[in-house]
Each structure stands twice: as structure tokens, then as C-alpha cells.
XYZ file of C-alpha atoms in Angstrom:
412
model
C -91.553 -14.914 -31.162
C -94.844 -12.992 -29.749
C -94.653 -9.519 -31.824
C -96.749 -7.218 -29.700
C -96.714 -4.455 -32.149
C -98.467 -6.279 -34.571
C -100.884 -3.505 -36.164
C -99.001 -0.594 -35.360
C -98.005 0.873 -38.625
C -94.849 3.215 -39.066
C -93.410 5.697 -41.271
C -89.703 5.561 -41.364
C -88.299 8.664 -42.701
C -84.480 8.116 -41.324
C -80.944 8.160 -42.541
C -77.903 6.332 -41.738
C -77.982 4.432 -38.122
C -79.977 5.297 -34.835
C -83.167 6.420 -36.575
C -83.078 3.242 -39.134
C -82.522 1.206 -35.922
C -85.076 2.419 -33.783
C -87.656 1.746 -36.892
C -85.770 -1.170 -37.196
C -86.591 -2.319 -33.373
C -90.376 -1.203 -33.893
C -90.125 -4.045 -37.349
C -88.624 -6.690 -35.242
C -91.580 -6.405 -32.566
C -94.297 -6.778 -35.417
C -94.906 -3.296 -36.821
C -95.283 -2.642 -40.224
C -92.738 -0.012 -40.937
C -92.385 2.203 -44.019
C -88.830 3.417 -45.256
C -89.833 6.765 -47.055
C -86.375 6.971 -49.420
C -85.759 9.964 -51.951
C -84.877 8.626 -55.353
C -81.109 8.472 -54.395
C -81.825 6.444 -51.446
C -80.677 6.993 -47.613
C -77.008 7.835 -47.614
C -76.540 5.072 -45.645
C -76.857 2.872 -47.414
C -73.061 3.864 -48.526
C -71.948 3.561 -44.993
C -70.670 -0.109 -45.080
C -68.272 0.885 -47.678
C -65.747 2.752 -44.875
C -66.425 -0.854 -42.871
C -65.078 -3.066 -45.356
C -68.382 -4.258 -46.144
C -70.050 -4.800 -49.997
C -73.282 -1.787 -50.680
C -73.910 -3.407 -53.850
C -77.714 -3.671 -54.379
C -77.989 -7.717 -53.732
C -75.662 -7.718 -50.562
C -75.242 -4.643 -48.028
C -75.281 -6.476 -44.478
C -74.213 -3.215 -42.918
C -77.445 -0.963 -44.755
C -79.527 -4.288 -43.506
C -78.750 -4.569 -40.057
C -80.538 -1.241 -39.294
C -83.480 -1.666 -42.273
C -84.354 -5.080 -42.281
C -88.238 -6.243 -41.895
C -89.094 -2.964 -43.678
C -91.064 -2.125 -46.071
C -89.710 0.390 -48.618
C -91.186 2.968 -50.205
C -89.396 6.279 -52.349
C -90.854 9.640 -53.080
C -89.940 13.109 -53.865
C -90.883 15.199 -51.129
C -89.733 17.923 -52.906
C -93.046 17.885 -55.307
C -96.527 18.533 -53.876
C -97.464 15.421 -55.381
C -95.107 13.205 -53.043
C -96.100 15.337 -50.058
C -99.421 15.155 -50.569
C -98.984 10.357 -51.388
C -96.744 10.981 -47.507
C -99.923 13.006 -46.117
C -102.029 10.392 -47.292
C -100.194 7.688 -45.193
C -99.697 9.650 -41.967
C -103.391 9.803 -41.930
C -103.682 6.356 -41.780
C -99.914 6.037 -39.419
C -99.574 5.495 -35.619
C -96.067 6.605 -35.683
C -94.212 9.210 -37.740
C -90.314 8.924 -36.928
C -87.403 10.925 -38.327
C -83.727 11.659 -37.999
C -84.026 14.329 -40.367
C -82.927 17.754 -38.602
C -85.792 20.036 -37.519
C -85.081 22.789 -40.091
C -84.968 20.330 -43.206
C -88.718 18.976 -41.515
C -90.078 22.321 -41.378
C -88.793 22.897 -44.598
C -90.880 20.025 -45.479
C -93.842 20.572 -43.279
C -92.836 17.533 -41.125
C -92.212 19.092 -38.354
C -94.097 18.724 -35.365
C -96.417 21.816 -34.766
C -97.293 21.357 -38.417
C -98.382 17.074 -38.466
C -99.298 17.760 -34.824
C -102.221 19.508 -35.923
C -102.838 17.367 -38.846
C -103.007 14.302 -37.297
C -103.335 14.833 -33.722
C -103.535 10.910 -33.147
C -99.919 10.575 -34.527
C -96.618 10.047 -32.545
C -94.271 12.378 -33.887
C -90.819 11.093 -32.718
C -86.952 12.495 -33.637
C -83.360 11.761 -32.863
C -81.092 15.015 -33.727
C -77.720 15.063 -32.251
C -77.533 17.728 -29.391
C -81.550 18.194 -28.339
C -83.812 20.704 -28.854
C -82.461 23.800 -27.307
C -79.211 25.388 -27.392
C -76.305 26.454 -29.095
C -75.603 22.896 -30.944
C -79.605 22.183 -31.647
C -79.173 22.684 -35.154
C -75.598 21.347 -35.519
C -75.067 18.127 -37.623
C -74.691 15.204 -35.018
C -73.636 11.599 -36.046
C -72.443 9.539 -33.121
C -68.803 10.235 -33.516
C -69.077 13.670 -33.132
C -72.484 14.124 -30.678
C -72.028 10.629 -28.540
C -68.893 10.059 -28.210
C -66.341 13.780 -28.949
C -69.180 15.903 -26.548
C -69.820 13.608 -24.194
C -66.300 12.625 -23.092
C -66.341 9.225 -23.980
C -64.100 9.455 -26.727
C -61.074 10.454 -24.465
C -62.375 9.011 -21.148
C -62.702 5.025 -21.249
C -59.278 4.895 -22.978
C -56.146 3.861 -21.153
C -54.768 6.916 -19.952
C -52.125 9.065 -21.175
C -52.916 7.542 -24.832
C -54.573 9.176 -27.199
C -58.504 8.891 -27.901
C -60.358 6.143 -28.829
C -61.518 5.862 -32.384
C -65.057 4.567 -31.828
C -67.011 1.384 -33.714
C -69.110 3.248 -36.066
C -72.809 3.115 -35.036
C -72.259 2.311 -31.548
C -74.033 5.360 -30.198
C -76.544 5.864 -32.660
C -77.889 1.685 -32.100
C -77.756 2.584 -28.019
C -79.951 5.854 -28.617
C -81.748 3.638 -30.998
C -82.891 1.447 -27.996
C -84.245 4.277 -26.218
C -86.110 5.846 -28.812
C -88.238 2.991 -29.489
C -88.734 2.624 -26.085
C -89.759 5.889 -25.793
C -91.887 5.369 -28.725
C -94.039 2.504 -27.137
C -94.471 4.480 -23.931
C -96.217 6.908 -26.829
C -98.293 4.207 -27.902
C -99.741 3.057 -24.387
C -100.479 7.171 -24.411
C -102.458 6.903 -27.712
C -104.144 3.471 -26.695
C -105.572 5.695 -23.571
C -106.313 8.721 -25.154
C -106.352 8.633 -28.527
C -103.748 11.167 -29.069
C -100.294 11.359 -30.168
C -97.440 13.132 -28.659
C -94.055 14.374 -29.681
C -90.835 11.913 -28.279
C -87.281 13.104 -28.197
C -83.782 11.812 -28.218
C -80.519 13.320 -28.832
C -77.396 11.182 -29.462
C -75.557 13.988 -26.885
C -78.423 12.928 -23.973
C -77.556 9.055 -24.724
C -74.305 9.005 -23.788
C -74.908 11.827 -20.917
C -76.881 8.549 -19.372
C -74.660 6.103 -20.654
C -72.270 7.759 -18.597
C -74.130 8.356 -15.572
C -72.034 7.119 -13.261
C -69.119 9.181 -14.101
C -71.780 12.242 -14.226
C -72.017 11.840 -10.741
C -68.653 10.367 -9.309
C -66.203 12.807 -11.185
C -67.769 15.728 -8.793
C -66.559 13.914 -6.072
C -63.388 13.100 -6.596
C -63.439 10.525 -9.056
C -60.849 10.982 -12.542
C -61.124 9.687 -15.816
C -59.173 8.421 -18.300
C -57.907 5.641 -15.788
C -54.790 3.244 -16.123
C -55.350 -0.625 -15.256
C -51.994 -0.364 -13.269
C -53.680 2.405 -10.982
C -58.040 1.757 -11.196
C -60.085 2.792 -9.056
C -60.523 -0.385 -7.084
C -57.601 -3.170 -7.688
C -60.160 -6.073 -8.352
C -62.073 -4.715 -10.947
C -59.328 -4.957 -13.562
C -57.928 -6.392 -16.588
C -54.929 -9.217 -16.392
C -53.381 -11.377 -18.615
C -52.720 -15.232 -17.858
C -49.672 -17.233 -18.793
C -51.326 -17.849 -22.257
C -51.387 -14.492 -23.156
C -55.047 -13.781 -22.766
C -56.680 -10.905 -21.007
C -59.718 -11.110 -18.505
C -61.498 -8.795 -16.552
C -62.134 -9.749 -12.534
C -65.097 -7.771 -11.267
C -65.512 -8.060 -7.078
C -67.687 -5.375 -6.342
C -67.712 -6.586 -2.484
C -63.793 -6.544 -1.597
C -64.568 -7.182 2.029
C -66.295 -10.920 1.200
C -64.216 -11.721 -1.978
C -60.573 -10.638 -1.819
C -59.674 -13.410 0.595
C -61.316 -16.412 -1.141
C -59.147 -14.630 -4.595
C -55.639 -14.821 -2.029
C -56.191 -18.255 -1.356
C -57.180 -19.485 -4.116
C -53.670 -17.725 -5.800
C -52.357 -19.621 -3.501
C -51.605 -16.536 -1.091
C -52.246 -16.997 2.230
C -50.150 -14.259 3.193
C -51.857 -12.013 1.595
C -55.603 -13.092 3.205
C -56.329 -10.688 6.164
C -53.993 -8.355 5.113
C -54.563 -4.979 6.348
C -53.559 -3.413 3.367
C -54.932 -5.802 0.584
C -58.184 -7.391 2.207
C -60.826 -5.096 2.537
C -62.254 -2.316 -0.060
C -61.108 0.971 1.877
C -57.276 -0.820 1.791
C -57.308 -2.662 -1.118
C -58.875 1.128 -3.140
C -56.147 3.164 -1.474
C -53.061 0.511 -2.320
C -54.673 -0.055 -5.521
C -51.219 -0.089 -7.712
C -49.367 -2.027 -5.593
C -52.279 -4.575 -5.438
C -52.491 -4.472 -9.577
C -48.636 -5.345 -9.798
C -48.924 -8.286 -7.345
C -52.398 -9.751 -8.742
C -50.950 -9.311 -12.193
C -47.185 -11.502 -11.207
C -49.587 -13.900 -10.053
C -52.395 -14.271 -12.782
C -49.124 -14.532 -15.302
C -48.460 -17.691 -13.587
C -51.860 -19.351 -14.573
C -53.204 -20.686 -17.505
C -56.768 -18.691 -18.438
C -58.399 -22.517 -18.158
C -56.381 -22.798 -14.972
C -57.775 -18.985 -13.700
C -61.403 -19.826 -15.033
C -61.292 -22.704 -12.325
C -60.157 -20.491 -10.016
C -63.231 -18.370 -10.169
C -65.516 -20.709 -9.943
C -64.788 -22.038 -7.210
C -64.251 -18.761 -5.719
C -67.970 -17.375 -7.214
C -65.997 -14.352 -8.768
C -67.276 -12.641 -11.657
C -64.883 -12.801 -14.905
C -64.817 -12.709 -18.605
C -62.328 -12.610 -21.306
C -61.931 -10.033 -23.092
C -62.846 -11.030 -26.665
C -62.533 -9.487 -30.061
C -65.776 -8.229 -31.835
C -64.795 -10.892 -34.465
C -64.894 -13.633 -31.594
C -68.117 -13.037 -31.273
C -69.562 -14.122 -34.357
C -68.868 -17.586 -32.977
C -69.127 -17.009 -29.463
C -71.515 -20.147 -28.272
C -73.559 -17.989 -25.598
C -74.374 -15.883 -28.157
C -75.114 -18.442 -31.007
C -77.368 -20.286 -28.404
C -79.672 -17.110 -27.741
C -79.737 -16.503 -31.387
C -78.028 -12.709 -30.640
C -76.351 -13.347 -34.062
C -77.676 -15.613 -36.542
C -76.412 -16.380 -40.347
C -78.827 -14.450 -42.712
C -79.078 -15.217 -46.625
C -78.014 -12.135 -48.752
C -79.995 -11.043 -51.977
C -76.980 -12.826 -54.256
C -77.010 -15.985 -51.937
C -74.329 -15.210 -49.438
C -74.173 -15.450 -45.781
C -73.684 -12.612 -43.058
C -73.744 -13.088 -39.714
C -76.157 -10.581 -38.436
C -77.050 -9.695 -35.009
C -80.330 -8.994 -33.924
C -82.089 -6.743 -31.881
C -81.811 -7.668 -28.042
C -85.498 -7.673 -26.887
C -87.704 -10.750 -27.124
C -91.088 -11.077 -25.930
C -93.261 -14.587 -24.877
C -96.608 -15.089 -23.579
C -95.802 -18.245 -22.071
C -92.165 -19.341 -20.509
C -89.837 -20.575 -23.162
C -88.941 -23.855 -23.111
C -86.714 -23.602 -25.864
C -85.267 -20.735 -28.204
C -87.360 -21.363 -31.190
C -90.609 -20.100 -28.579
C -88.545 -16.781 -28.775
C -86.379 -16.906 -32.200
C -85.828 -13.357 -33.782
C -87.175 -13.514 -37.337
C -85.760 -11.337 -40.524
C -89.141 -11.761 -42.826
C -86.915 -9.627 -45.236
C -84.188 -7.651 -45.797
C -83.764 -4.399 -45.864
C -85.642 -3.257 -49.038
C -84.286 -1.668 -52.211
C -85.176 2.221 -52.946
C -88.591 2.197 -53.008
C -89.469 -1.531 -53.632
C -92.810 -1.718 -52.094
C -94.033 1.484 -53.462
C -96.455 -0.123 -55.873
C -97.856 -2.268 -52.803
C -98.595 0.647 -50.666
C -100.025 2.819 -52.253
C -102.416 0.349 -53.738
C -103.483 -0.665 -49.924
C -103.616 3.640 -49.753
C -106.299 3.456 -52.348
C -104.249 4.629 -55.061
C -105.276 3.044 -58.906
C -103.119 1.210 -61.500
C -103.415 4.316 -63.578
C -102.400 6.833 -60.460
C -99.808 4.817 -59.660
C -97.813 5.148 -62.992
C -98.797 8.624 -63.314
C -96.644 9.147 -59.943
C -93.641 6.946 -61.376
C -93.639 8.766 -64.974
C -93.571 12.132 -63.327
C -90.378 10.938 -61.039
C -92.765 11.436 -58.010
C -92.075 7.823 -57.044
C -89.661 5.509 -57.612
C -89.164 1.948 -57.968
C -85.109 -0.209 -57.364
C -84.932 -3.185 -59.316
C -82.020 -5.715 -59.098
């Protein structure tokens, strides 16, 4: 795959999810990206352990979904010493990005104002949790709490009258993650221009504000959330089950040229022109009784037998699958979404990759636009000796900085 940020370089100082993903998003499309790691390593690194999933040094698929095609590098930023080795690197950096909150960078001298004037060419970019201003800007913010409690999410897209949902860990933080490194690149067409770098922003809280647009705006006009399928807001953009106990979800977003071809091919003709059923207005405001009737008849169909149905109809469907369906799911496996990656101790995770791909030419096949994972997520500080030898940095320097627990170097 074309990597069009070839030559950017990147220093990663993030913990946990969206900030390791963003950096992880900025690896995929070709830029060399630093993890800066204390001693102890990002935290997590731990995470996969409340998933189910090993964190043992030679196999932590969870940790390398969001760090893989890094570089890593660990230093005591307590010391002057490592400050001064991560000083050294920004001058040579296009992008500086960080999850850390903005009192523990200020703390550090990380913060904007401070690099800003340092290294006026750098991009200084940050996810927190609730933005910049307020009274939650310096509350802790993970994705749970900032995405999905705040926001309304959490209680909203559940059926109603149950109780909330408990969210997929790290589903927030890798959809913020998308628009930070977007956000990021918009930074570097700035810089190509100019020369100069500028400060970027994104707070978990703002994500899923725009994730949820559309309820931003219909809920002051009427419009209630939670919903119940047995009462949505239109009848035909629902879930059903078929005779085979599997559930679907029909989506006609034009009633008024769909709902008849769906009657017939139900085999209800008395239900095509209906003034109650056929159009949007009357199909939206007998919405329950529609539900009951479309669900009687879906019950009498096999999903194979409903799938044809569709087709022939041009009526947008899916199933509704299982996160673990799809690991196998063939669409998927054909776009290379999720491909099988090699742990450290020889094992195999299915891992899914990031969703953009880039070509300078049409593909003709996947393999022009095949995601790569050139490594996995590095160890605590595994490249340190590397980099700081291309920083200019000497054999002797080098150990001076590892003897005095300024750096540190993993080993399996």
C-alpha cells in the first residue's frame, strides 16, 4: 500500500487506547512513530487482561492493536537527563502527540505554550477527555466514562426500559482516534505551507457529541431516545428475526418507493397501497402496529429465504452478527479489515487493521492496497539504543543514560 506519510516522524507519548491509536494510524500510513514509555511501560499495556486476552511480553494482541509499526523508546522524564534525550528528538519531530492530561504536561514542560515556543515547526496534538475549558477539563476521561456515560450513549442506543449498555472497551477512544489523526494531517498540509506547527485538539466527550449528531439535532424536535424495536421511529428501519432464529436489520429510508415492493414480496397484497402502512407519514405514525405485522411475517421465512426477498426488492439488510462472527466474516477477510498476525511466541491473532488505504493507481487487486504490520508493537523501550544513535548520541552516552536508569531497555 502507498504510505503517504513516509518521512513524517512522530513522537508518541500516549497511554492506553485513542492516543496509541491515532499514533498508531499515523504508523500504518508510513510515519515513523516513537512510543516514549516510562520504565514501567504504558498502563495499557495491562488492559487486555480485563478482555480475556494474554499481556505477557511475547503475546499482547490487545496492547498491539493500538502500538503496532512503532518504534519504542523508554525514558525517565522525571530526570533532566531524559527531558533534555525527549528535547533532543522534538527538535528533529514533525509531530508531538499526547494523551497525557494538560497538568501532568506542564508539569513536564510538554505542554503547548512551552514546546510551542521551542519548536515552533512542531504539531503539538492532545486527546483529554472533556476539552479544554470547563468544569470537567481536568477530570480523568477514558471512553467509558467521557464517550459514552456524558454523552448519552451509554443509556440511549439501548432497548428501552432496560438498563444501560455496558460498552466494548476502546470503542470511543479508536473513533476519536480516527479524528485525531485526521486532524493531525490537516496540521501537516499547514506545516508543508508555512513551515509552522499548530496545536490540534480532541476530546473523547466532543467525539461522541458528533457521533451522535443526529440525535443532537432531532431530540429538540420531538424526537426520544432510548427507543423500543416494537415502537421505532419509522417501522422499516428495524430489527426482525426469521424462522431460523436469526435477526436482521431492514433499512428503507424512502417508505413511499419501497414499502410496497416489501408487501408484495411478503406476499401481502393487501397490505400494498394501504393508507395506513404504505407511505412514510402512515407507516411513522402506525409504526407498532406495522412492527407486529412485519415481524408475524418475517417469522415465517427462512433468513436465506428473506435475503432473496431483498434482492429482488433492492432493500437494504444485514444480519446482525456477533463481534466474534466477524473474525471470519468473508467481506471482511477479502478487504483484509482483519488479517491473522504472528505473535512474538509464534501464535496467531486475528487483528484488524486500520480502515484507511491509500493507491496511486486503481487497484486491481487487494495486494495493490494490503495493510502491512512491519512489527509489533514494541517492548518498553526496545529501540532506544537505535534512536538515539540516529540522534547523534555515542556508544559511551548511550550506556551512561541506561546505567543511570535514564533509559531503559525490555528484553524477552
Amino acid at each position: 500500500m502507498f504510505k503517504p506519510l513516509e518521512g513524517v516522524k512522530v513522537i508518541d507519548l500516549t497511554y492506553f487506547v485513542a492516543g496509541p491509536g491515532a499514533a498508531r494510524i499515523l504508523a500504518d500510513w508510513g510515519a515513523d512513530v516513537i512510543k516514549v514509555e516510562p520504565s514501567f511501560g504504558d498502563p495499557g499495556r495491562g488492559t487486555g487482561a480485563t478482555m480475556s486476552c494474554p499481556i505477557v511480553k511475547d503475546c499482547n494482541p490487545f496492547y498491539t492493536a493500538y502500538n503496532a509499526n512503532k518504534r519504542g523508546l523508554s525514558l525517565n522524564l522525571k530526570t533532566d537527563e531524559g527531558k533534555a534525550v525527549l528535547n533532543k528528538l522534538l527538535e528533529t519531530a514533525d509531530v508531538f502527540v499526547s494523551s497525557y492530561r494538560t497538568g501532568a504536561l506542564k508539569r513536564l514542560g510538554l505542554d503547548y505554550d512551552t514546546l510551542s515556543k521551542k519548536h515552533p515547526h512542531l504539531i503539538w496534538a492532545q486527546i483529554n477527555g472533556f476539552g479544554d475549558f470547563g468544569p470537567a477539563k481536568d477530570n480523568a476521561g477514558f471512553d467509558t466514562v467521557a464517550f459514552w456515560a456524558r454523552s448519552g450513549a451509554m443509556i440511549d442506543i439501548t432497548e428501552k426500559d432496560t438498563s444501560p449498555v455496558n460498552p466494548l472497551i476502546g470503542f470511543g477512544d479508536a473513533t476519536t482516534s480516527c479524528s485525531l489523526s485526521g486532524g493531525i494531517c490537516a496540521a501537516l498540509y499547514q506545516k508543508a505551507k508555512t513551515g509552522k506547527g499548530c496545536k490540534v485538539m480532541v476530546s473523547l466527550f466532543s467525539q461522541a457529541i458528533w457521533s451522535e449528531s443526529a440525535g443532537m439535532v432531532s431530540t429538540q424536535y420531538g424526537d426520544e431516545y432510548p427507543k423500543t424495536r416494537k415502537n421505532p421511529g419509522s417501522p422499516v428501519m428495524d430489527t426482525f428475526k426469521s424462522s431460523d432464529d436469526k435477526w436482521f436489520y431492514m433499512s428503507i429510508l424512502e417508505p413511499d418507493r419501497y414499502n410496497n415492493a416489501l408487501f408484495k414480496e411478503l406476499g401481502r397484497e393487501d397490505l400494498v397501497d394501504h393508507p395506513d402502512y404504505a407511505t412514510a407519514a402512515a407507516s411513522k405514525a402506525h409504526s407498532a402496529e406495522l412492527v407486529e405485522i412485519l415481524s408475524a411475517e418475517f417469522a415465517k421465512h427462512t433468513m436465506d429465504d428473506i435475503a432473496a426477498m431483498f434482492a429482488r426488492a433492492d432493500i437494504a439488510y444485514d444480519r446482525v452478527q456477533h463481534i466474534k462472527e466477524v473474525l471470519d466474516d468473508p467481506q471482511a477477510l477479502e478487504n483484509m479489515y482483519i488479517i491473522p498476525v504472528a505473535n512474538r511466541d509464534g501464535t496467531v491473532t486475528k487483528q484488524p487493521m486500520t480502515p484507511i488505504r491509500f493507491a496511486t493507481a486503481e487497484p486491481t487487486c487487494i495486494e495493490d492496497i494490503a495493510p502491512t504490520m512491519d512489527r509489533q508493537a514494541p517492548l518498553v523501550g526496545e529501540h532506544s539504543v537505535e534512536i538515539l544513535k540516529e540522534h547523534g548520541y555515542s556508544d559511551e552516552e548511550i550506556q551512561k543514560l541506561i546505567d543511570t536508569k535514564v533509559v531503559y531497555i525490555d528484553k524477552l
